[in-house]
Amino acid sequence: MTLKDARVGDTVKVVRVEGEGPIKRRIMDLGITKGVEIYVRKVAPLGDPFELTVRGYELSVRKEDAKMVSVEKIS
Amino acid sequence: MSIKIALVGNPNSGKTTLFNALTGSNQYVGNWPGVTVEKKEGKIKWNKEVILTDLPGVYSLSPYTPEEIVARNYLVDEHPSAIINIVDGTNLERNLYLTTQLLDFGIPMVIAINFMDVVRKRGIKINLGKLSRELGCKVVEISALKGDGIEDVAKEAIRISKGEATFRRNIFSSQVEKALEDIQDLIKKGYIEENELRWLSVKLFERDEEILSHLDLNEKTKSQIEAVIKRAEMELDDDSDGIIISERYDYVTSIVDKKMPGKEKMSVSDKIDRIVTNRWLAIPIFALIMFSVYFIAIGSVGAWITDFMNDTLFGEWIVPGITSLLEGWGIQDWLVGLIADGAIGGVGAVLGFVPQMLILFLLLSLLEDCGYMSRIAFIMDRVFRRFGLSGKSFIPMLIASGCGVPGIMASRTIEQQNDRKITIMTTGFIPCSAKMPIVGFVASQIFGGGVRGALVATGAYFIGIGAVICSGIILKKFKAFAGNPSPFVMELPEYHVPAPKNVFKSTFDRGWSFIKRAGTVILLASVLIWIGQNVSIESTSTEIVIDAETGEAVESGHAHAIFGELQEKLDNDGKPVIDEETGEVVMEAPIIDYKPAEHKGIHFIEEGCTSKSVLEMIGEGLSIVFKPLGFGDSWESSVATILGLVAKEEVVGALGSMAEGGINGASEEFFEGSWLKGISFLIFNLLCAPCFAAIGAIKNEMNSRKWTWATLGYMTGLAYAISLITYQFGRLFSRGEFGFFTVIAIILFVAFFYLLLKPAKFSLVNLFKKLFKKESKA
Ligand SMILES: Nc1nc2c(ncn2[C@@H]2O[C@H](COP(=O)(O)OP(=O)(O)OP(=O)(O)O)[C@@H](O)[C@H]2O)c(=O)[nH]1
Ligand SMILES: [Mg+2]
């Protein structure tokens, strides 16, 4: 599954970040790398950003970009 | 010899706060990322040898965002003697990730863990000894805001700047380290300095285009490097820059003790955000907050002080006081008028709004500093994104609420060219501090302040935002601007209690620059206006017609030659004045065939004369343009509007110097107290072309004459259309007045909604083609 499919309250673990170029680089620069745990705080319908807790801080990521992150659910 | 020290760190980590504290300067500090977009230099207060450079905040040193390029080029090209790496102590992992990149440069570095006040309060434990040992450089705890430890950091930086970098740099897995060494061997043969090798090899490993083109390696070396990278990618099953990033983060995780207390539970910030950024409540709450702000600043407290300043201080004390003082000194009348009515009247009209403005900015900087405004950016991001605009567009707009010039400059952080253009074109719609007096004037003078005035003022703010959003939607549909929204990841900083120092400083700065402009540009403009208003090139005079038989004045004109005795004689109906007791003639009857002198050429207008002033002649020409908008009924408001190009404060300044009763009289004299005219005037002046300074900034950022004109044309056109629609619809609905311009207004209204609602992928050319086809069919 990808981060896009995660639900509010899920904690997921990043398996891999797909894609390439600036967007991928940006996502990874902000700490979404292999093995990191992500807590999904808020997801709003209709193209709104995802609000996540990663590495102890809050981040909002566009749904479209969340598609690039493969994850597995851990809780 | 001077020492150069660079401040590098994540956005919003407190670099500018530290910079200001060490250098005593006044750079803009704000609680959201991306405030500083250009590097700023300053000397340390207690050691003028040391030049400190405040760089824009970056998460990484990739070549993709403008901030990152600025920071990176600075480090490579200027080669500072030392780096102070500011690390947000509440956010160690992400901040230390940047640190690992800085280590590669081989520049002596000290790490300043900032936000220690917050760190201690939250009970986060940071193992300084371990960090320092692992990274091989000194780590100092500071609080830039409170000023704790800041001198220690600076002193440490100065100390190490004289030596060599000593820290550890091999942080990657053995496979990667091996690959890096191979690359170093391949490029070492050339001219490269030992110090730069490490950094270059990492960048080459990441296939950084910039570096690659910079180095001009031969094809053979390039393919050898490529082979090294390919091998590592195979071994580690990821692409090379992904590998580097992951391994940096893995390293950071290994040196930070992961005992972040209270990580997943709802913090106070979360609870507030639940409500404040709620999908349905967010905008109403924002509107309510802005309304309260404007109610306090413009509707009530601020208005009381402003009224006092305008009515009593300037109206009753200063202007009459100075007038009688100057008259007492026997100074010529025209000079008294110039000083008292022109200069002081105009400058006073602007200064009168300073209290309202200070209160407004005090409240806004409170909202800004506590972190609420970055929530607004977040909410607006959602709104903007829905229309395909970058959420980053909102940050320049937040800044523009102080002054449009830095706001327009802040658009530089938007990577996507088209989004940048749209942002530059629309940032000027946001009411800046110089437009405050216009808002204040309409809200408190024409609408009488209070709740009504506050509604008008809040409305003005939202009209600005509305204009931005609508423009975004419309412009996006044109070919020239189409494109996907730029990749954007935004963090929400924690709420914190506003720092009085920041709040007062930013309020004071804004107030002060406002006052400074009043004392210079506005003063000059007011003097020019007064002269324009009191000088004429042709005095038209009416002849005096006096009945020859009775000696009575049939029509007493106002030829400017009628003064003194002649006037008195006419006042007595042209009859001789006779002392009733003695029967003596006190004053002769007037000369019957008197012909008033005519005045041509540039001259001062004298009392009792009907001649037109130069300003009036210009104003009447201009007012034809503004007639359909209502406020063009008086030429004075047209003149004021045009003078807004000099500086937006001058709109009110000009009204103040032109109105007989000062700014208080202006609403009756020029607007007949009409709400509709007031609103139309407000809208036009809020949205039309900005002042010359902002136009200059637009020209700079657009870097194209064509686009600069397009921007000015678009802004003025939109302003005109919206004002016209408002005024004409207002007349139609309130008084049932219908005319030619009502039709135009309806057409514009329909066209506006058509553009707004029309599906995307729309081109002007096609529109014309379509229109043309229809016409040829008909
Ligand atoms: N509590 C606390 N707040 C701080 C401290 N240092 C800075 N701040 C606050 O953090 C916010 C950001 O500070 P800035 O100095 O603008 O940050 P910056 O690193 O220059 O940000 P950019 O220019 O966007 O990269 C402001 O609201 C400061 O008041 C600190 O030591 N403690
Ligand atoms: Mg800054």
Short mmCIF file of C-alpha atoms in Angstrom, two decimals, chain B residues 498-726:
data_model
loop_
_atom_site.label_atom_id
_atom_site.label_comp_id
_atom_site.label_asym_id
_atom_site.label_seq_id
_atom_site.Cartn_x
_atom_site.Cartn_y
_atom_site.Cartn_z
CA PRO B 498 4.39 35.76 21.64
CA ALA B 499 7.69 37.34 22.56
CA PRO B 500 7.06 40.96 23.57
CA LYS B 501 10.39 41.91 22.06
CA ASN B 502 9.47 40.63 18.60
CA VAL B 503 5.96 41.97 18.73
CA PHE B 504 6.96 45.44 19.82
CA LYS B 505 9.85 45.59 17.46
CA SER B 506 7.89 44.61 14.40
CA THR B 507 5.09 47.02 15.37
CA PHE B 508 7.56 49.76 16.00
CA ASP B 509 9.43 49.14 12.75
CA ARG B 510 6.29 49.33 10.70
CA GLY B 511 5.08 52.40 12.54
CA TRP B 512 8.42 54.10 12.23
CA SER B 513 8.81 53.60 8.50
CA PHE B 514 5.28 54.91 8.14
CA ILE B 515 6.12 58.02 10.12
CA LYS B 516 9.34 58.48 8.21
CA ARG B 517 7.48 58.43 4.92
CA ALA B 518 4.99 60.93 6.30
CA GLY B 519 7.87 63.26 7.10
CA THR B 520 9.45 62.99 3.66
CA VAL B 521 7.41 61.87 0.67
CA ILE B 522 4.07 62.89 2.10
CA LEU B 523 5.37 66.25 3.25
CA LEU B 524 6.73 67.01 -0.18
CA ALA B 525 3.59 65.83 -1.94
CA SER B 526 1.39 67.86 0.40
CA VAL B 527 3.34 71.02 -0.32
CA LEU B 528 3.04 70.41 -4.05
CA ILE B 529 -0.66 69.82 -3.74
CA TRP B 530 -1.17 73.00 -1.80
CA ILE B 531 0.72 74.94 -4.44
CA GLY B 532 -1.24 73.26 -7.21
CA GLN B 533 -4.42 74.18 -5.46
CA ASN B 534 -3.48 77.80 -4.91
CA VAL B 535 -1.98 78.60 -8.25
CA SER B 536 -3.90 79.36 -11.40
CA ILE B 537 -2.94 80.10 -14.96
CA GLU B 538 -6.08 82.01 -15.79
CA SER B 539 -8.44 83.86 -13.50
CA THR B 540 -11.90 84.14 -14.92
CA SER B 541 -13.69 87.14 -13.53
CA THR B 542 -17.29 88.29 -13.72
CA GLU B 543 -18.00 91.92 -14.56
CA ILE B 544 -19.83 93.94 -12.00
CA VAL B 545 -23.14 95.19 -13.24
CA ILE B 546 -24.48 98.16 -11.41
CA ASP B 547 -27.71 99.88 -12.12
CA ALA B 548 -26.71 103.31 -13.35
CA GLU B 549 -29.82 105.08 -12.09
CA THR B 550 -30.13 103.76 -8.59
CA GLY B 551 -26.47 102.97 -8.13
CA GLU B 552 -27.42 99.50 -6.85
CA ALA B 553 -25.28 96.53 -7.64
CA VAL B 554 -27.39 94.18 -9.70
CA GLU B 555 -24.82 91.48 -9.72
CA SER B 556 -21.75 91.61 -7.60
CA GLY B 557 -19.20 89.37 -9.11
CA HIS B 558 -16.08 88.02 -7.52
CA ALA B 559 -13.47 89.57 -9.70
CA HIS B 560 -10.30 89.18 -7.81
CA ALA B 561 -9.68 92.88 -7.86
CA ILE B 562 -12.56 93.53 -5.52
CA PHE B 563 -10.92 94.26 -2.25
CA GLY B 564 -10.98 96.74 0.50
CA GLU B 565 -12.95 99.84 -0.11
CA LEU B 566 -14.68 98.79 -3.29
CA GLN B 567 -15.98 95.65 -1.65
CA GLU B 568 -17.33 97.65 1.27
CA LYS B 569 -19.08 99.98 -1.09
CA LEU B 570 -20.71 97.14 -2.89
CA ASP B 571 -21.71 95.68 0.42
CA ASN B 572 -23.73 98.80 0.97
CA ASP B 573 -25.68 98.07 -2.23
CA GLY B 574 -23.61 100.60 -4.10
CA LYS B 575 -25.09 103.57 -2.24
CA PRO B 576 -23.00 106.22 -0.52
CA VAL B 577 -22.65 105.70 3.19
CA ILE B 578 -23.98 108.65 5.13
CA ASP B 579 -23.51 109.40 8.75
CA GLU B 580 -27.08 109.65 10.02
CA GLU B 581 -26.42 112.24 12.72
CA THR B 582 -24.26 114.70 10.87
CA GLY B 583 -25.49 113.95 7.37
CA GLU B 584 -21.90 113.78 6.14
CA VAL B 585 -20.92 111.40 3.42
CA VAL B 586 -18.66 108.84 5.01
CA MET B 587 -18.06 106.86 1.87
CA GLU B 588 -18.66 107.72 -1.74
CA ALA B 589 -20.85 105.62 -4.02
CA PRO B 590 -18.88 103.10 -6.08
CA ILE B 591 -17.42 103.89 -9.44
CA ILE B 592 -20.01 102.63 -11.79
CA ASP B 593 -18.03 101.66 -14.83
CA TYR B 594 -15.51 99.61 -12.88
CA LYS B 595 -13.85 96.88 -14.94
CA PRO B 596 -12.05 94.18 -13.06
CA ALA B 597 -8.49 93.41 -14.02
CA GLU B 598 -7.80 90.08 -15.62
CA HIS B 599 -5.02 87.81 -14.61
CA LYS B 600 -3.16 85.53 -16.95
CA GLY B 601 -0.02 83.46 -16.50
CA ILE B 602 0.99 81.59 -13.39
CA HIS B 603 -0.12 83.40 -10.28
CA PHE B 604 -1.43 82.77 -6.81
CA ILE B 605 -5.16 82.69 -6.45
CA GLU B 606 -6.40 85.51 -4.31
CA GLU B 607 -9.32 85.46 -1.99
CA GLY B 608 -12.79 85.95 -3.36
CA CYS B 609 -11.77 84.89 -6.82
CA THR B 610 -13.55 82.29 -8.93
CA SER B 611 -10.52 81.24 -10.89
CA LYS B 612 -9.70 77.60 -11.36
CA SER B 613 -6.59 76.23 -9.73
CA VAL B 614 -4.09 74.22 -11.72
CA LEU B 615 -4.87 71.20 -9.58
CA GLU B 616 -8.57 71.56 -10.25
CA MET B 617 -7.96 71.71 -13.97
CA ILE B 618 -5.92 68.53 -13.85
CA GLY B 619 -8.35 66.94 -11.44
CA GLU B 620 -11.34 67.66 -13.61
CA GLY B 621 -9.62 66.01 -16.52
CA LEU B 622 -8.92 62.97 -14.41
CA SER B 623 -12.29 62.79 -12.80
CA ILE B 624 -13.94 62.01 -16.14
CA VAL B 625 -12.27 58.62 -15.88
CA PHE B 626 -13.60 58.05 -12.38
CA LYS B 627 -17.13 59.41 -12.88
CA PRO B 628 -18.59 55.97 -13.58
CA LEU B 629 -17.13 54.81 -10.26
CA GLY B 630 -19.00 57.49 -8.34
CA PHE B 631 -16.13 59.06 -6.47
CA GLY B 632 -15.13 60.89 -9.66
CA ASP B 633 -17.95 63.34 -8.91
CA SER B 634 -15.42 65.36 -7.00
CA TRP B 635 -12.17 66.06 -8.72
CA GLU B 636 -10.32 66.02 -5.42
CA SER B 637 -10.79 62.30 -4.86
CA SER B 638 -9.54 61.64 -8.38
CA VAL B 639 -6.40 63.63 -7.70
CA ALA B 640 -5.94 61.77 -4.41
CA THR B 641 -6.29 58.42 -6.17
CA ILE B 642 -3.64 59.26 -8.75
CA LEU B 643 -1.29 60.52 -6.05
CA GLY B 644 -1.58 57.11 -4.44
CA LEU B 645 1.02 56.05 -6.98
CA VAL B 646 3.60 58.07 -5.09
CA ALA B 647 2.74 56.40 -1.83
CA LYS B 648 -0.59 55.01 -0.77
CA GLU B 649 -0.65 57.15 2.38
CA GLU B 650 -0.76 60.15 0.10
CA VAL B 651 -4.33 59.31 -0.90
CA VAL B 652 -5.46 60.39 2.52
CA GLY B 653 -2.72 62.98 2.81
CA ALA B 654 -3.98 64.66 -0.35
CA LEU B 655 -7.58 64.61 0.84
CA GLY B 656 -6.37 66.20 4.07
CA SER B 657 -4.56 69.04 2.40
CA MET B 658 -7.32 69.70 -0.11
CA ALA B 659 -10.30 69.63 2.23
CA GLU B 660 -11.12 72.86 3.90
CA GLY B 661 -11.84 71.33 7.26
CA GLY B 662 -8.85 68.99 7.16
CA ILE B 663 -9.37 65.26 6.84
CA ASN B 664 -12.53 65.43 8.95
CA GLY B 665 -14.21 67.60 6.40
CA ALA B 666 -13.18 65.41 3.49
CA SER B 667 -15.97 62.89 3.78
CA GLU B 668 -18.69 65.54 3.43
CA GLU B 669 -16.81 67.76 1.01
CA PHE B 670 -15.72 65.12 -1.46
CA PHE B 671 -18.01 62.17 -0.91
CA GLU B 672 -21.17 63.86 0.31
CA GLY B 673 -20.98 61.28 3.06
CA SER B 674 -22.13 58.67 0.53
CA TRP B 675 -21.37 55.10 1.61
CA LEU B 676 -21.50 53.88 -1.93
CA LYS B 677 -18.92 56.37 -3.14
CA GLY B 678 -16.79 55.59 -0.12
CA ILE B 679 -16.84 51.84 -0.81
CA SER B 680 -16.12 52.32 -4.47
CA PHE B 681 -13.24 54.64 -3.62
CA LEU B 682 -11.90 52.13 -1.11
CA ILE B 683 -12.08 49.19 -3.51
CA PHE B 684 -10.42 51.05 -6.33
CA ASN B 685 -7.58 52.28 -4.18
CA LEU B 686 -7.04 48.90 -2.55
CA LEU B 687 -6.76 47.01 -5.79
CA CYS B 688 -5.34 49.41 -8.36
CA ALA B 689 -1.69 49.72 -9.37
CA PRO B 690 0.53 49.88 -6.26
CA CYS B 691 2.95 52.65 -5.33
CA PHE B 692 6.15 53.29 -7.28
CA ALA B 693 8.26 51.37 -4.78
CA ALA B 694 6.16 48.26 -5.23
CA ILE B 695 6.08 48.74 -9.00
CA GLY B 696 9.88 48.75 -8.84
CA ALA B 697 9.82 45.50 -6.90
CA ILE B 698 7.45 43.97 -9.44
CA LYS B 699 9.74 45.01 -12.24
CA ASN B 700 12.70 43.48 -10.45
CA GLU B 701 11.03 40.18 -9.76
CA MET B 702 9.35 39.85 -13.14
CA ASN B 703 12.53 40.95 -14.82
CA SER B 704 10.51 41.87 -17.87
CA ARG B 705 8.99 45.09 -19.03
CA LYS B 706 6.12 43.31 -20.68
CA TRP B 707 5.12 41.45 -17.53
CA THR B 708 5.45 44.53 -15.39
CA TRP B 709 3.01 46.37 -17.59
CA ALA B 710 0.76 43.36 -17.72
CA THR B 711 0.71 43.34 -13.92
CA LEU B 712 -0.10 47.03 -13.61
CA GLY B 713 -2.71 46.78 -16.33
CA TYR B 714 -4.29 43.75 -14.74
CA MET B 715 -4.44 45.30 -11.27
CA THR B 716 -5.85 48.59 -12.43
CA GLY B 717 -8.29 46.91 -14.78
CA LEU B 718 -9.59 44.62 -12.08
CA ALA B 719 -9.85 47.51 -9.62
CA TYR B 720 -11.83 49.51 -12.13
CA ALA B 721 -14.14 46.66 -12.98
CA ILE B 722 -14.91 45.74 -9.37
CA SER B 723 -15.48 49.37 -8.36
CA LEU B 724 -17.69 49.96 -11.35
CA ILE B 725 -19.74 46.88 -10.63
CA THR B 726 -20.07 47.80 -6.97
#
